[in-house]
Tab-separated table of C-alpha atoms in Angstrom:
chain	number	residue	atom	x	y	z
A	2	MET	CA	0.483	5.239	23.351
A	3	VAL	CA	-0.377	4.428	19.647
A	4	PHE	CA	-1.010	7.131	17.041
A	5	TYR	CA	-2.703	6.158	13.799
A	6	ARG	CA	-1.407	8.152	10.591
A	7	PRO	CA	-1.148	11.403	12.872
A	8	THR	CA	-1.557	14.582	10.951
A	9	PRO	CA	0.877	17.588	10.780
A	10	PRO	CA	-0.985	19.732	13.656
A	11	PHE	CA	-0.797	16.552	15.880
A	12	VAL	CA	3.051	15.893	15.292
A	13	SER	CA	4.420	18.198	17.655
A	14	ALA	CA	2.221	17.393	20.436
A	15	ALA	CA	3.020	13.808	19.635
A	16	ALA	CA	6.872	14.321	19.833
A	17	GLY	CA	6.254	15.876	23.389
A	18	VAL	CA	4.191	12.783	24.677
A	19	ALA	CA	6.740	10.690	23.374
A	20	ARG	CA	9.759	11.993	25.671
A	21	HIS	CA	7.717	10.848	28.575
A	22	ILE	CA	6.361	7.405	27.709
A	23	PRO	CA	6.869	5.101	24.835
A	24	CYS	CA	4.784	5.950	21.636
A	25	VAL	CA	4.333	4.206	18.375
A	26	SER	CA	3.011	5.849	15.116
A	27	LEU	CA	1.159	3.526	12.768
A	28	VAL	CA	2.101	3.975	8.992
A	29	ARG	CA	3.643	7.353	9.374
A	30	PRO	CA	7.135	8.030	10.796
A	31	LEU	CA	7.495	11.040	13.064
A	32	PRO	CA	11.131	12.384	12.157
A	33	ALA	CA	13.219	13.815	15.091
A	34	SER	CA	10.948	12.219	17.356
A	35	LEU	CA	11.262	9.481	20.088
A	36	THR	CA	7.992	8.153	18.620
A	37	ALA	CA	8.412	4.236	16.959
A	38	CYS	CA	6.925	3.682	13.724
A	39	VAL	CA	5.369	0.558	12.786
A	40	ALA	CA	4.775	0.383	9.050
A	41	PHE	CA	4.034	-2.342	6.213
A	42	SER	CA	6.879	-3.156	4.040
A	43	ILE	CA	5.052	-3.519	0.582
A	44	ALA	CA	8.065	-4.004	-1.710
A	45	SER	CA	9.218	-7.707	-0.909
A	46	PRO	CA	5.776	-9.336	-1.509
A	47	VAL	CA	5.107	-7.633	-4.701
A	48	GLN	CA	8.433	-8.499	-5.937
A	49	ARG	CA	7.893	-12.018	-4.982
A	50	LEU	CA	4.325	-12.006	-6.790
A	51	LEU	CA	5.852	-10.539	-9.810
A	52	GLN	CA	8.777	-12.851	-10.409
A	53	ALA	CA	6.558	-15.802	-9.782
A	54	HIS	CA	4.475	-14.377	-12.649
A	55	LEU	CA	7.750	-13.703	-14.824
A	56	ALA	CA	9.009	-17.312	-14.124
A	57	LYS	CA	5.742	-18.760	-15.605
A	58	GLY	CA	6.686	-16.728	-18.848
A	59	MET	CA	4.428	-13.800	-18.202
A	60	ARG	CA	5.394	-10.792	-20.155
A	61	SER	CA	2.151	-8.416	-20.003
A	62	PHE	CA	1.886	-6.501	-16.949
A	63	ALA	CA	-0.103	-3.404	-16.198
A	64	TYR	CA	-0.651	-0.713	-13.422
A	65	VAL	CA	-4.195	0.580	-13.051
A	66	GLY	CA	-4.730	3.708	-10.770
A	67	GLN	CA	-4.941	7.349	-9.709
A	68	LEU	CA	-1.938	9.521	-10.091
A	69	ALA	CA	-2.947	11.347	-7.029
A	70	LEU	CA	-2.374	8.460	-4.698
A	71	LEU	CA	1.080	7.867	-6.272
A	72	VAL	CA	2.308	11.133	-4.132
A	73	LYS	CA	3.832	9.839	-0.815
A	74	GLU	CA	3.267	12.870	1.060
A	75	LEU	CA	2.323	12.533	4.572
A	76	ASP	CA	2.715	8.447	4.751
A	77	GLY	CA	6.532	9.438	3.589
A	78	PRO	CA	8.488	5.981	2.524
A	79	TYR	CA	5.786	3.806	3.795
A	80	ALA	CA	2.860	5.051	1.667
A	81	PRO	CA	1.358	1.741	0.388
A	82	TYR	CA	-0.123	3.014	-2.800
A	83	SER	CA	3.181	4.250	-4.113
A	84	SER	CA	5.363	1.405	-2.823
A	85	LEU	CA	3.101	-1.114	-4.666
A	86	TYR	CA	3.907	1.239	-8.026
A	87	ASP	CA	7.526	1.637	-6.950
A	88	SER	CA	8.142	-1.966	-6.498
A	89	ALA	CA	6.277	-3.039	-9.580
A	90	VAL	CA	8.437	-0.645	-11.907
A	91	LYS	CA	11.599	-1.817	-10.218
A	92	THR	CA	11.007	-5.305	-10.301
A	93	LEU	CA	9.733	-5.344	-14.028
A	94	ALA	CA	12.520	-3.006	-15.116
A	95	GLU	CA	15.271	-5.433	-13.740
A	96	ALA	CA	13.607	-8.109	-15.730
A	97	GLY	CA	13.590	-6.209	-18.954
A	98	VAL	CA	9.679	-6.125	-19.119
A	99	GLU	CA	7.538	-3.171	-19.807
A	100	LEU	CA	4.925	-1.953	-17.178
A	101	THR	CA	1.893	-0.551	-19.134
A	102	LEU	CA	0.591	2.149	-17.078
A	103	CYS	CA	-3.357	2.851	-17.126
A	104	LEU	CA	-3.902	5.904	-15.007
A	105	ALA	CA	-6.640	8.257	-14.072
A	106	PRO	CA	-6.064	11.805	-16.035
A	107	ASP	CA	-3.456	14.601	-14.480
A	108	ARG	CA	-6.543	16.633	-13.464
A	109	PRO	CA	-8.522	14.228	-11.499
A	110	GLU	CA	-11.220	17.080	-11.292
A	111	MET	CA	-12.223	16.489	-14.926
A	112	ILE	CA	-14.019	13.274	-13.583
A	113	PRO	CA	-16.475	13.228	-10.702
A	114	ALA	CA	-14.518	11.318	-7.674
A	115	GLU	CA	-17.153	8.617	-7.736
A	116	GLY	CA	-16.569	7.978	-11.495
A	117	ILE	CA	-12.830	7.730	-11.615
A	118	ALA	CA	-12.676	3.890	-10.690
A	119	ASP	CA	-15.220	3.310	-13.570
A	120	HIS	CA	-13.195	5.520	-15.904
A	121	LEU	CA	-10.221	3.314	-14.979
A	122	VAL	CA	-12.131	0.010	-15.568
A	123	ARG	CA	-13.123	1.387	-18.948
A	124	ARG	CA	-9.601	2.269	-19.868
A	125	ALA	CA	-8.429	-1.424	-18.799
A	126	THR	CA	-10.579	-2.967	-21.094
A	127	GLY	CA	-7.884	-2.174	-23.920
A	128	LEU	CA	-5.250	-4.205	-22.092
A	129	PRO	CA	-4.655	-7.908	-23.378
A	130	ASP	CA	-6.446	-10.596	-22.130
A	131	GLY	CA	-4.977	-12.434	-19.132
A	132	SER	CA	-2.482	-9.439	-18.411
A	133	VAL	CA	-1.146	-9.268	-14.932
A	134	VAL	CA	-2.500	-6.383	-13.583
A	135	LEU	CA	-1.969	-4.278	-10.417
A	136	ALA	CA	-4.726	-2.582	-9.154
A	137	GLN	CA	-4.158	0.866	-6.920
A	138	THR	CA	-6.722	-0.285	-4.301
A	139	GLY	CA	-8.654	-3.278	-3.510
A	140	THR	CA	-12.335	-1.854	-4.951
A	141	LEU	CA	-10.545	-1.358	-8.104
A	142	GLY	CA	-9.145	-4.761	-7.953
A	143	GLU	CA	-12.542	-6.229	-7.780
A	144	LYS	CA	-14.017	-4.490	-10.354
A	145	LEU	CA	-11.042	-5.380	-12.877
A	146	SER	CA	-11.404	-9.035	-11.966
A	147	GLN	CA	-15.041	-9.003	-13.000
A	148	LEU	CA	-14.346	-7.575	-16.652
A	149	GLY	CA	-14.291	-11.375	-18.170
A	150	LYS	CA	-10.848	-10.607	-19.254
A	151	GLY	CA	-9.022	-13.484	-17.468
A	152	PHE	CA	-6.984	-10.785	-15.521
A	153	GLN	CA	-4.490	-11.955	-12.963
A	154	VAL	CA	-5.066	-9.127	-10.199
A	155	ILE	CA	-2.463	-8.028	-7.495
A	156	THR	CA	-3.846	-5.319	-5.222
A	157	TYR	CA	-3.781	-3.901	-1.677
A	158	THR	CA	-6.287	-2.945	0.811
A	159	GLU	CA	-6.393	-2.140	4.359
A	160	SER	CA	-10.233	-3.091	4.642
A	161	ARG	CA	-11.364	-6.454	5.707
A	162	GLY	CA	-14.664	-6.010	3.838
A	163	THR	CA	-13.015	-5.526	0.422
A	164	LEU	CA	-10.362	-8.426	1.233
A	165	ASN	CA	-13.451	-10.646	1.464
A	166	ALA	CA	-15.240	-9.246	-1.573
A	167	CYS	CA	-11.864	-9.902	-3.394
A	168	ARG	CA	-11.397	-13.528	-2.230
A	169	GLY	CA	-11.180	-16.024	-5.164
A	170	LYS	CA	-10.615	-13.022	-7.938
A	171	ALA	CA	-7.586	-11.395	-6.999
A	172	THR	CA	-4.188	-11.463	-4.837
A	173	VAL	CA	-4.504	-9.235	-2.179
A	174	LEU	CA	-2.003	-7.633	-0.164
A	175	TYR	CA	-3.970	-7.109	3.083
A	176	GLY	CA	-2.486	-4.275	5.465
A	177	GLY	CA	-5.265	-4.490	8.141
A	178	LEU	CA	-5.333	-2.151	11.082
A	179	GLU	CA	-5.218	-5.208	13.522
A	180	LEU	CA	-1.845	-6.483	11.940
A	181	LEU	CA	-0.256	-3.222	12.937
A	182	GLY	CA	-1.766	-3.072	16.416
A	183	GLN	CA	-0.203	-6.292	16.955
A	184	ALA	CA	3.149	-5.236	16.153
A	185	ALA	CA	2.705	-1.709	18.040
A	186	ALA	CA	1.712	-3.632	21.095
A	187	GLN	CA	4.857	-5.821	21.019
A	188	VAL	CA	7.033	-2.831	20.511
A	189	LEU	CA	5.207	-1.103	23.432
A	190	LYS	CA	5.896	-4.251	25.698
A	191	GLU	CA	9.340	-4.394	24.855
A	192	ARG	CA	9.931	-0.959	26.101
A	193	ALA	CA	8.277	-2.047	29.373
A	194	GLY	CA	6.926	1.715	30.156
A	195	SER	CA	10.284	3.467	29.731
A	196	PRO	CA	10.464	6.111	26.789
A	197	PHE	CA	12.575	5.180	24.058
A	198	PRO	CA	16.404	6.549	24.706
A	199	GLN	CA	16.966	7.624	21.116
A	200	GLU	CA	14.823	7.937	17.843
A	201	PRO	CA	14.074	4.066	17.366
A	202	GLU	CA	14.545	2.136	14.089
A	203	PRO	CA	11.151	1.734	12.235
A	204	VAL	CA	9.543	-1.551	12.651
A	205	LEU	CA	8.414	-2.961	9.012
A	206	ILE	CA	5.924	-6.169	8.542
A	207	GLU	CA	4.734	-7.467	5.616
A	208	PRO	CA	1.074	-7.509	4.832
A	209	GLN	CA	-0.809	-10.776	4.814
A	210	VAL	CA	-0.978	-12.137	0.948
A	211	VAL	CA	-4.349	-13.538	0.280
A	212	ALA	CA	-4.971	-15.123	-3.020
């Protein structure tokens, strides 16, 4: 059985099912459970992309996004938006390069939800032309790529529609559900119908990098 980002009320029921048949949770780990977890590992591809820009002599890097999405909460250590940010901070700090932050306000209620992306895009207009810009979401990445400032945008999306909209405009880390599903199917196949004997190690796969 496969669960997609199970919510807290569902966790105990999922743990009970996993004692009888093999189960896999996509993205969200279920601690103290026999449920395996399949999730994306964002850190390594982000590190490689940034190191490639650093090797070319780039020194202007920025992160554009909402503070609210940086909280790991239910997705825990595999939360994609916070992983994108954490990896960028770590990689650039090791290179001695500053990451400029362009964030929505601490109180997002001050801006209507539908206006947050446009607010961030307006703020990003103050960044130097040609900057390497990490956009928190694919939708935001597409908007930033159209500012005419020559930004080299890196972003993440789980939507194939957003991926297609960003083609040729940004470098996209694509974490589609079908990729997780394929990995989950392999995990279940390996168990051949038997429950996991103990809490299994997470299975981490890299998102597709689409330029």
